[in-house]
Amino acid sequence: MSQASYTIGIDYGTNSVRAVVVDIADGRVVGTRVFGYPSGDQGVLLDPKQPHLARQNPADYIEGLRVSVGDALTAADAEPGFSRERVIGIGVDTTGSTPLPVDAQARPLAVDPRWQDNLAAHAWLWKDHTSAAEAIAITETARAHAPELLAPIGGTYSSEWWWSKIWRCLKVAPDVFDAAASWVELADFVPAVLAGVDDSTKIVRCICAAGHKAMYSEAWGGLPPKAFLSRLDPKLAALRDRLYDKAWAPGRPAGQLSADWARAFGLRESVAIAMGGFDAHYGAVGSGIQPGTLVKIIGTSTCDCAIAPVADKIADIPGICGIVNGSIVPGFFGIEAGQSAVGDLLKWWVEGICQGGDALHAELSAEAATLAPAQSGLVALDWNNGNRTVLVDTRLTGLILGQTLHTTRAEVYRALIEATAYGARAIIERMREYGVAIDRVVCCGGIAEKNGLFMQIYADVIGQPMLIAGSPQTPALGSAVSAAVTAGVANGGYATWDEAQRRMTSLKEQRFAPRPAAKKTYDDLYGIYRELHDAFGGVQDASPDLASLMKRLLAIKERAVHEAP
Amino acid sequence: MSQASYTIGIDYGTNSVRAVVVDIADGRVVGTRVFGYPSGDQGVLLDPKQPHLARQNPADYIEGLRVSVGDALTAADAEPGFSRERVIGIGVDTTGSTPLPVDAQARPLAVDPRWQDNLAAHAWLWKDHTSAAEAIAITETARAHAPELLAPIGGTYSSEWWWSKIWRCLKVAPDVFDAAASWVELADFVPAVLAGVDDSTKIVRCICAAGHKAMYSEAWGGLPPKAFLSRLDPKLAALRDRLYDKAWAPGRPAGQLSADWARAFGLRESVAIAMGGFDAHYGAVGSGIQPGTLVKIIGTSTCDCAIAPVADKIADIPGICGIVNGSIVPGFFGIEAGQSAVGDLLKWWVEGICQGGDALHAELSAEAATLAPAQSGLVALDWNNGNRTVLVDTRLTGLILGQTLHTTRAEVYRALIEATAYGARAIIERMREYGVAIDRVVCCGGIAEKNGLFMQIYADVIGQPMLIAGSPQTPALGSAVSAAVTAGVANGGYATWDEAQRRMTSLKEQRFAPRPAAKKTYDDLYGIYRELHDAFGGVQDASPDLASLMKRLLAIKERAVHEAP
């Protein structure tokens, strides 16, 4: 490249949207802006009568686009060498599955005054759990009549996903369902907005959302067959015609910047709009994912991403939420797993139970760091928000075992971190068992950045060094990477994902290596965790020896304390 | 009785000793005094290097006797009609098993300057747990060679009991062991002091301590045979000769007040000294125990007492700590069970985890009272301090199950109360299963007095009304009852226990009746508790369905919340 090129990455989170302007030569951020969604409770529309409901106002997405990108560009203007002329692409990542109903002109129903007071007409945020009954019915129907639909998504359909939510809407707000010309994932909606799409049949759909959340696969010709959808409700089968036949891997453009947005932002109309994608997947890209690398995006919950060459013919992996060709990087299976509560579990303990704030987080973390593995005699199951992988059961609940009258809050804090680490290990073991190589673990997200105790425990439990992504905003960076590849080398971007990632992503120097003695103790504790996990998780052929479990845990404790230096 | 008679009850607790002067006509207290032991940490001698060690200074007992009785009498002097001339008996109850080594003159070794700095020469307080290994070895040896010794004490010998502690002393402080002419339970020591016994072979021993803690039974001629003790250590067999051949039920005098103490207190020398007894047993007497009544003494831990006519030939009851002829009231089997942590469990949560004090106890109690049974979706095992009855396993640990990210501290607080109630129900069910009638439950102790939520949950879980003893000091009152019976009708006392209890004890008007809907829900929750209890407690033939347990618990929750008014 003779001259610097820039791309913009836009990351739609749960409470805010962030835009970054990135120098594609080295991934350096030259301008950024975060915009908090103005509606509801920190951007989330709630209903006091329905605690599982979580919606978002699509108007916030558009206003957030305008403000975050506009202000990020203004910030970039101050950077020497930057010019808006040199912006070659825009990439977008979002939460998901977050579907919203749109009219025939691809406008959200919720911006229409007729529907704006109806929560069903807004975006159904990923963490909306009103569709539990629908998820169960979809899973049961598929098991009975079309088990192949479930195989690539881990065997169980989730209440957080596309069809559960749309079916729920059909049941509780049939007028909204009937008024919707189509439904669109937020990850596809924003690129369509940027590209000025004004026809709902012309929205370009990403394989990422389609394959992981909507049971889309080329193996059965796209979305689930009408015969299957009819078993749920004939209206869902009819909707299929108004959705899409084809979904695309990243790299292909979702369009070009519309004249209106180009004018608003002072950008060229030739700017490429990358395919949208989920935050976790673009976060994996921004963390430098490659075959053999597991990227752990550690926040309130965790998303684990790996890729494997399509040639490897990875089998369906029970309990792994999704294996989709091209969902993260084209030419590779994108493999997604996750834990339902990680940061949230610590937050529950520190804020909900101990009623402290950041200072107490730090205090408990410091005190927990002085404890040896197994010293507390505690083992917990990390299921306060269910188990996403490998049990795929949102209704499981938490468990803490081994308490004495002397058990401290810092001991429980550490035990909860350990529980999430055991959960992380269970995911890695399952992937390996089914042929996915994992020889490198890269972590990103707030906890990875800030909590050294957490990272050390993960290294000790998993038995691998924990590496940390160089960027604190890997999803936005990954979107910018995608934009650079989508723009292509002819426009000043990159020809390959590999090259773009090598140039634009990095690792921090700090890494956490497993300590052999701690790993040995954690191997024993993980055995206890697995017994509880398999027994309470309903794993077939689980044969726990619970009668001796508390004593064996004490024996591990006594050995560990005795051997401590 | 033509003229009022008075007795004195003296209750040696863990941190203090209380004396009450009681009008035996109606049990009214006319003078009282509490004396905090001056030594150690609130009366307990600790060793930072041995966290399980808990000893007491015998000098505190004697000073406490002098001050508490002296001041209680002074207070009584102010009461119209009271006269020291009319005091006819003194009764003593103490913690136990709390053995101490004495010299040939029945003086505690610890008051000898040669031994006063040696913690092994002091009293080994009931909650001293340094003898865990000895308890295990005694249990194993008895199981192999003399299983009959264990049958009346529930099948497992405890680290809190007589032989464990004396054997431990022999191992870690052989010089102390060798210097001891004999060993004596605190419950026998204080009456001997009052009676002026100056020969260790003349100390009168109570069946209460002997039968429940020292494996004494007339069935094998008193203390365990030398052949058995020799298997532990020949020196223990030799010690047997320096202990006692016979132990006595209450009602028989332990002696008469010595001239020195009579002079010191201004009492007549003819005052009868009742047999000593454990606080729980005399607490049961002071609560009006009779056949069919279970007395629950609810404090940091719980002691449950029942009596059954000897004619009923109650069999040994597995897991019930002790069944001893005459240990509570003569002519009845005294049956003792208990829970290792009740108040302590709540204290752990409120003070240890939530780091609050009395105000937080009250706040959580009030908030927990607004919750319906099962609403929290939590079930806990009450084993943070092991399980005394019916599993008899001090090494079991706690468990809390069913947490979500919304679980509150008040919900856990309630779940812990419920767990202790389930533990209480397990004890009652076991007693009934083996033929002990329980048709009336009388509670005493601080929690019974103060915590209405706690009492209501117990009524709902157990399915019986919870009655509350009229006296806030039932052990001291029970000792005064014993003194009135021991003095006898000829001296102005009572001829029978039944009459003395009817006159001197009472119930509060307030009682807590089971609520049918709550009882129904708790029956279901108790089923879940029992599955966990039996599985983790190592009950043979436990066949828990753990794979469905968390879901069944949620179903109970959903039903309960749905049916709530």
CSV table of N, CA and C in Angstrom, one decimal, chain A residues 340-341 344-345 348-349 352-355 363 377 381 383-385 393 395-409 412 532 534-539 544 546-551 553-555 558, chain B residues 340-341 344-345 348-349 352-355 363 377 381 383-385 393 395-409 412 532 534-539 544 546-551 553-555 558:
chain,number,residue,atom,x,y,z
A,340,SER,N,-22.8,-19.4,30.1
A,340,SER,CA,-24.0,-18.5,30.3
A,340,SER,C,-23.7,-17.4,31.4
A,341,ALA,N,-22.8,-17.7,32.3
A,341,ALA,CA,-22.5,-16.7,33.3
A,341,ALA,C,-21.1,-16.8,33.7
A,344,ASP,N,-20.9,-12.3,35.2
A,344,ASP,CA,-22.2,-12.2,35.9
A,344,ASP,C,-22.2,-13.0,37.2
A,345,LEU,N,-21.5,-14.1,37.2
A,345,LEU,CA,-21.4,-15.0,38.4
A,345,LEU,C,-20.7,-14.2,39.5
A,348,TRP,N,-22.8,-11.4,40.7
A,348,TRP,CA,-23.9,-11.8,41.6
A,348,TRP,C,-23.3,-11.9,43.0
A,349,TRP,N,-22.1,-12.5,43.1
A,349,TRP,CA,-21.6,-12.7,44.5
A,349,TRP,C,-21.2,-11.4,45.1
A,352,GLY,N,-24.6,-8.7,44.3
A,352,GLY,CA,-25.9,-9.2,44.8
A,352,GLY,C,-25.8,-9.7,46.2
A,353,ILE,N,-24.9,-10.5,46.5
A,353,ILE,CA,-24.8,-11.1,47.9
A,353,ILE,C,-24.0,-10.3,48.9
A,354,CYS,N,-22.8,-9.9,48.5
A,354,CYS,CA,-21.9,-9.2,49.4
A,354,CYS,C,-22.3,-7.7,49.4
A,355,GLN,N,-23.1,-7.3,48.4
A,355,GLN,CA,-23.5,-5.9,48.3
A,355,GLN,C,-22.4,-4.9,48.3
A,363,GLU,N,-10.9,-6.1,46.4
A,363,GLU,CA,-10.5,-6.6,47.7
A,363,GLU,C,-10.7,-8.2,47.7
A,377,GLY,N,-11.5,-25.8,50.2
A,377,GLY,CA,-12.4,-27.0,50.2
A,377,GLY,C,-13.7,-26.8,49.5
A,381,LEU,N,-20.7,-25.3,41.0
A,381,LEU,CA,-21.1,-25.4,39.6
A,381,LEU,C,-21.5,-24.0,39.1
A,383,TRP,N,-23.6,-22.6,37.2
A,383,TRP,CA,-24.8,-22.7,36.5
A,383,TRP,C,-25.9,-21.7,36.9
A,384,ASN,N,-25.5,-20.6,37.6
A,384,ASN,CA,-26.5,-19.7,38.1
A,384,ASN,C,-27.4,-19.1,36.9
A,385,ASN,N,-26.9,-19.2,35.7
A,385,ASN,CA,-27.7,-18.7,34.6
A,385,ASN,C,-27.8,-19.9,33.6
A,393,ASP,N,-28.6,-26.3,28.6
A,393,ASP,CA,-29.7,-26.4,29.4
A,393,ASP,C,-29.8,-25.1,30.2
A,395,ARG,N,-32.1,-24.2,32.2
A,395,ARG,CA,-32.8,-24.2,33.4
A,395,ARG,C,-32.0,-24.8,34.5
A,396,LEU,N,-30.8,-25.2,34.3
A,396,LEU,CA,-29.9,-25.7,35.4
A,396,LEU,C,-29.6,-24.5,36.3
A,397,THR,N,-29.3,-24.9,37.6
A,397,THR,CA,-29.1,-23.8,38.6
A,397,THR,C,-27.7,-24.0,39.3
A,398,GLY,N,-27.4,-23.1,40.1
A,398,GLY,CA,-26.1,-23.1,40.7
A,398,GLY,C,-26.0,-24.1,41.9
A,399,LEU,N,-24.7,-24.3,42.3
A,399,LEU,CA,-24.5,-25.2,43.4
A,399,LEU,C,-23.1,-24.8,44.0
A,400,ILE,N,-23.1,-24.7,45.3
A,400,ILE,CA,-21.8,-24.5,46.0
A,400,ILE,C,-21.7,-25.6,47.1
A,401,LEU,N,-20.5,-26.2,47.1
A,401,LEU,CA,-20.4,-27.4,48.0
A,401,LEU,C,-19.1,-27.3,48.8
A,402,GLY,N,-19.1,-27.7,50.0
A,402,GLY,CA,-17.8,-27.8,50.8
A,402,GLY,C,-17.7,-26.7,51.9
A,403,GLN,N,-18.8,-25.9,52.1
A,403,GLN,CA,-18.8,-24.9,53.1
A,403,GLN,C,-18.6,-25.4,54.5
A,404,THR,N,-17.8,-24.6,55.3
A,404,THR,CA,-17.7,-24.8,56.7
A,404,THR,C,-18.2,-23.5,57.3
A,405,LEU,N,-18.2,-23.5,58.7
A,405,LEU,CA,-18.5,-22.2,59.4
A,405,LEU,C,-17.5,-21.2,59.2
A,406,HIS,N,-16.3,-21.6,58.7
A,406,HIS,CA,-15.2,-20.6,58.5
A,406,HIS,C,-15.1,-20.1,57.1
A,407,THR,N,-15.9,-20.6,56.2
A,407,THR,CA,-15.8,-20.3,54.8
A,407,THR,C,-16.0,-18.8,54.6
A,408,THR,N,-15.1,-18.1,53.9
A,408,THR,CA,-15.1,-16.7,53.7
A,408,THR,C,-15.7,-16.3,52.3
A,409,ARG,N,-16.1,-15.0,52.2
A,409,ARG,CA,-16.6,-14.5,50.9
A,409,ARG,C,-15.5,-14.6,49.9
A,412,VAL,N,-15.4,-18.1,48.5
A,412,VAL,CA,-16.5,-18.4,47.6
A,412,VAL,C,-16.2,-17.7,46.2
A,532,LEU,N,-20.0,-33.8,39.7
A,532,LEU,CA,-21.2,-33.0,40.0
A,532,LEU,C,-21.9,-32.6,38.7
A,534,ASP,N,-21.7,-33.9,35.7
A,534,ASP,CA,-22.4,-35.0,34.9
A,534,ASP,C,-23.6,-35.5,35.7
A,535,ALA,N,-23.6,-35.5,37.0
A,535,ALA,CA,-24.7,-36.1,37.8
A,535,ALA,C,-25.9,-35.1,37.7
A,536,PHE,N,-25.6,-33.8,38.0
A,536,PHE,CA,-26.7,-32.9,38.0
A,536,PHE,C,-27.1,-32.4,36.6
A,537,GLY,N,-26.2,-32.5,35.7
A,537,GLY,CA,-26.4,-32.1,34.3
A,537,GLY,C,-27.1,-33.2,33.5
A,538,GLY,N,-27.3,-34.3,34.1
A,538,GLY,CA,-28.1,-35.4,33.4
A,538,GLY,C,-27.3,-36.1,32.3
A,539,VAL,N,-26.0,-36.1,32.5
A,539,VAL,CA,-25.2,-36.8,31.5
A,539,VAL,C,-25.4,-38.3,31.6
A,544,PRO,N,-21.6,-40.9,39.7
A,544,PRO,CA,-20.8,-40.2,40.7
A,544,PRO,C,-20.8,-41.0,42.0
A,546,LEU,N,-21.1,-40.0,45.2
A,546,LEU,CA,-21.4,-38.8,46.0
A,546,LEU,C,-21.1,-39.1,47.5
A,547,ALA,N,-21.3,-40.4,47.9
A,547,ALA,CA,-21.1,-40.7,49.3
A,547,ALA,C,-19.7,-40.4,49.7
A,548,SER,N,-18.8,-40.4,48.8
A,548,SER,CA,-17.4,-40.1,49.3
A,548,SER,C,-17.0,-38.8,48.8
A,549,LEU,N,-17.8,-38.0,48.1
A,549,LEU,CA,-17.3,-36.8,47.4
A,549,LEU,C,-16.8,-35.8,48.3
A,550,MET,N,-17.6,-35.5,49.4
A,550,MET,CA,-17.2,-34.4,50.3
A,550,MET,C,-15.8,-34.8,51.0
A,551,LYS,N,-15.6,-36.0,51.2
A,551,LYS,CA,-14.4,-36.5,51.9
A,551,LYS,C,-13.2,-36.4,50.9
A,553,LEU,N,-13.0,-34.4,48.5
A,553,LEU,CA,-12.7,-33.0,48.3
A,553,LEU,C,-11.8,-32.5,49.5
A,554,LEU,N,-12.1,-33.0,50.7
A,554,LEU,CA,-11.3,-32.6,51.9
A,554,LEU,C,-9.9,-33.2,51.7
A,555,ALA,N,-9.8,-34.4,51.2
A,555,ALA,CA,-8.5,-35.0,51.0
A,555,ALA,C,-7.6,-34.2,50.0
A,558,GLU,N,-6.5,-31.2,51.9
A,558,GLU,CA,-5.5,-31.5,52.9
A,558,GLU,C,-4.1,-31.7,52.3
B,340,SER,N,-25.3,-30.1,64.4
B,340,SER,CA,-24.0,-29.5,64.7
B,340,SER,C,-24.0,-28.0,64.5
B,341,ALA,N,-24.9,-27.4,63.7
B,341,ALA,CA,-24.9,-26.0,63.4
B,341,ALA,C,-26.3,-25.5,63.1
B,344,ASP,N,-25.3,-21.2,64.5
B,344,ASP,CA,-24.0,-20.9,63.9
B,344,ASP,C,-24.1,-20.8,62.3
B,345,LEU,N,-25.0,-21.5,61.8
B,345,LEU,CA,-25.1,-21.5,60.3
B,345,LEU,C,-25.6,-20.1,59.8
B,348,TRP,N,-22.9,-17.6,60.4
B,348,TRP,CA,-21.9,-17.7,59.3
B,348,TRP,C,-22.4,-16.9,58.2
B,349,TRP,N,-23.6,-17.0,57.8
B,349,TRP,CA,-24.1,-16.3,56.6
B,349,TRP,C,-24.2,-14.8,56.9
B,352,GLY,N,-20.3,-13.9,58.8
B,352,GLY,CA,-19.1,-14.3,58.1
B,352,GLY,C,-19.2,-13.8,56.6
B,353,ILE,N,-20.3,-14.1,55.9
B,353,ILE,CA,-20.4,-13.8,54.5
B,353,ILE,C,-20.9,-12.4,54.3
B,354,CYS,N,-22.1,-12.0,54.9
B,354,CYS,CA,-22.6,-10.7,54.6
B,354,CYS,C,-22.0,-9.6,55.5
B,355,GLN,N,-21.3,-10.0,56.4
B,355,GLN,CA,-20.5,-9.1,57.3
B,355,GLN,C,-21.4,-8.1,58.0
B,363,GLU,N,-32.9,-7.7,59.6
B,363,GLU,CA,-33.3,-7.2,58.3
B,363,GLU,C,-33.6,-8.5,57.4
B,377,GLY,N,-36.3,-21.2,45.2
B,377,GLY,CA,-35.8,-22.3,44.4
B,377,GLY,C,-34.5,-22.9,45.0
B,381,LEU,N,-28.0,-28.1,52.3
B,381,LEU,CA,-27.7,-29.1,53.4
B,381,LEU,C,-27.0,-28.3,54.5
B,383,TRP,N,-24.8,-28.7,56.8
B,383,TRP,CA,-23.7,-29.4,57.3
B,383,TRP,C,-22.4,-28.6,57.3
B,384,ASN,N,-22.5,-27.3,57.5
B,384,ASN,CA,-21.2,-26.5,57.5
B,384,ASN,C,-20.4,-26.9,58.7
B,385,ASN,N,-20.9,-27.6,59.7
B,385,ASN,CA,-20.2,-28.0,60.9
B,385,ASN,C,-20.3,-29.6,61.0
B,393,ASP,N,-21.3,-37.6,61.4
B,393,ASP,CA,-20.2,-37.5,60.5
B,393,ASP,C,-19.7,-36.0,60.6
B,395,ARG,N,-17.2,-34.7,59.4
B,395,ARG,CA,-16.4,-34.2,58.3
B,395,ARG,C,-17.3,-33.8,57.1
B,396,LEU,N,-18.6,-34.0,57.2
B,396,LEU,CA,-19.4,-33.6,56.1
B,396,LEU,C,-19.4,-32.0,56.0
B,397,THR,N,-19.7,-31.5,54.8
B,397,THR,CA,-19.6,-30.1,54.6
B,397,THR,C,-20.9,-29.6,54.0
B,398,GLY,N,-21.0,-28.3,53.9
B,398,GLY,CA,-22.3,-27.6,53.5
B,398,GLY,C,-22.5,-27.7,52.0
B,399,LEU,N,-23.7,-27.4,51.6
B,399,LEU,CA,-24.1,-27.4,50.1
B,399,LEU,C,-25.3,-26.5,50.0
B,400,ILE,N,-25.2,-25.6,49.0
B,400,ILE,CA,-26.4,-24.8,48.6
B,400,ILE,C,-26.6,-25.0,47.1
B,401,LEU,N,-27.9,-25.2,46.8
B,401,LEU,CA,-28.2,-25.6,45.4
B,401,LEU,C,-29.4,-24.8,44.9
B,402,GLY,N,-29.4,-24.4,43.7
B,402,GLY,CA,-30.6,-23.8,43.1
B,402,GLY,C,-30.4,-22.3,42.9
B,403,GLN,N,-29.1,-21.8,43.0
B,403,GLN,CA,-28.9,-20.4,42.8
B,403,GLN,C,-29.1,-19.9,41.4
B,404,THR,N,-29.6,-18.7,41.2
B,404,THR,CA,-29.6,-18.0,40.0
B,404,THR,C,-28.8,-16.7,40.2
B,405,LEU,N,-28.8,-16.0,39.1
B,405,LEU,CA,-28.1,-14.7,39.2
B,405,LEU,C,-28.9,-13.7,40.0
B,406,HIS,N,-30.2,-14.0,40.3
B,406,HIS,CA,-31.0,-13.1,41.1
B,406,HIS,C,-31.2,-13.6,42.5
B,407,THR,N,-30.5,-14.6,42.9
B,407,THR,CA,-30.7,-15.1,44.3
B,407,THR,C,-30.2,-14.1,45.3
B,408,THR,N,-31.0,-13.8,46.3
B,408,THR,CA,-30.6,-12.8,47.3
B,408,THR,C,-30.1,-13.3,48.6
B,409,ARG,N,-29.5,-12.5,49.3
B,409,ARG,CA,-28.9,-12.9,50.6
B,409,ARG,C,-30.1,-13.4,51.6
B,412,VAL,N,-31.0,-16.9,50.7
B,412,VAL,CA,-30.1,-17.9,51.2
B,412,VAL,C,-30.3,-18.0,52.7
B,532,LEU,N,-30.6,-35.4,48.6
B,532,LEU,CA,-29.2,-34.9,48.7
B,532,LEU,C,-28.5,-35.4,50.0
B,534,ASP,N,-29.1,-38.1,51.7
B,534,ASP,CA,-28.8,-39.5,51.6
B,534,ASP,C,-27.6,-39.8,50.7
B,535,ALA,N,-27.6,-39.1,49.5
B,535,ALA,CA,-26.6,-39.3,48.5
B,535,ALA,C,-25.2,-38.8,49.1
B,536,PHE,N,-25.2,-37.6,49.5
B,536,PHE,CA,-23.9,-37.0,50.0
B,536,PHE,C,-23.5,-37.5,51.4
B,537,GLY,N,-24.5,-38.0,52.1
B,537,GLY,CA,-24.3,-38.5,53.5
B,537,GLY,C,-23.9,-39.9,53.5
B,538,GLY,N,-23.9,-40.6,52.3
B,538,GLY,CA,-23.4,-41.9,52.2
B,538,GLY,C,-24.4,-42.9,52.8
B,539,VAL,N,-25.7,-42.6,52.8
B,539,VAL,CA,-26.7,-43.6,53.2
B,539,VAL,C,-26.8,-44.7,52.2
B,544,PRO,N,-30.6,-41.4,44.4
B,544,PRO,CA,-31.1,-40.1,44.0
B,544,PRO,C,-31.2,-40.0,42.5
B,546,LEU,N,-30.4,-37.4,40.5
B,546,LEU,CA,-29.8,-36.0,40.4
B,546,LEU,C,-30.0,-35.4,39.1
B,547,ALA,N,-30.1,-36.2,38.1
B,547,ALA,CA,-30.3,-35.6,36.7
B,547,ALA,C,-31.5,-34.8,36.6
B,548,SER,N,-32.5,-35.1,37.4
B,548,SER,CA,-33.8,-34.3,37.3
B,548,SER,C,-34.0,-33.4,38.5
B,549,LEU,N,-33.0,-33.5,39.5
B,549,LEU,CA,-33.3,-32.8,40.7
B,549,LEU,C,-33.5,-31.3,40.6
B,550,MET,N,-32.6,-30.6,39.9
B,550,MET,CA,-32.7,-29.2,39.8
B,550,MET,C,-34.0,-28.8,39.1
B,551,LYS,N,-34.5,-29.6,38.2
B,551,LYS,CA,-35.7,-29.3,37.5
B,551,LYS,C,-36.9,-29.6,38.4
B,553,LEU,N,-36.9,-29.3,41.6
B,553,LEU,CA,-36.9,-28.2,42.5
B,553,LEU,C,-37.6,-27.0,41.9
B,554,LEU,N,-37.3,-26.7,40.6
B,554,LEU,CA,-37.9,-25.6,39.9
B,554,LEU,C,-39.4,-25.8,39.8
B,555,ALA,N,-39.8,-27.1,39.5
B,555,ALA,CA,-41.2,-27.4,39.4
B,555,ALA,C,-42.0,-27.1,40.7
B,558,GLU,N,-42.2,-23.4,41.0
B,558,GLU,CA,-43.3,-22.8,40.1
B,558,GLU,C,-44.7,-23.1,40.6
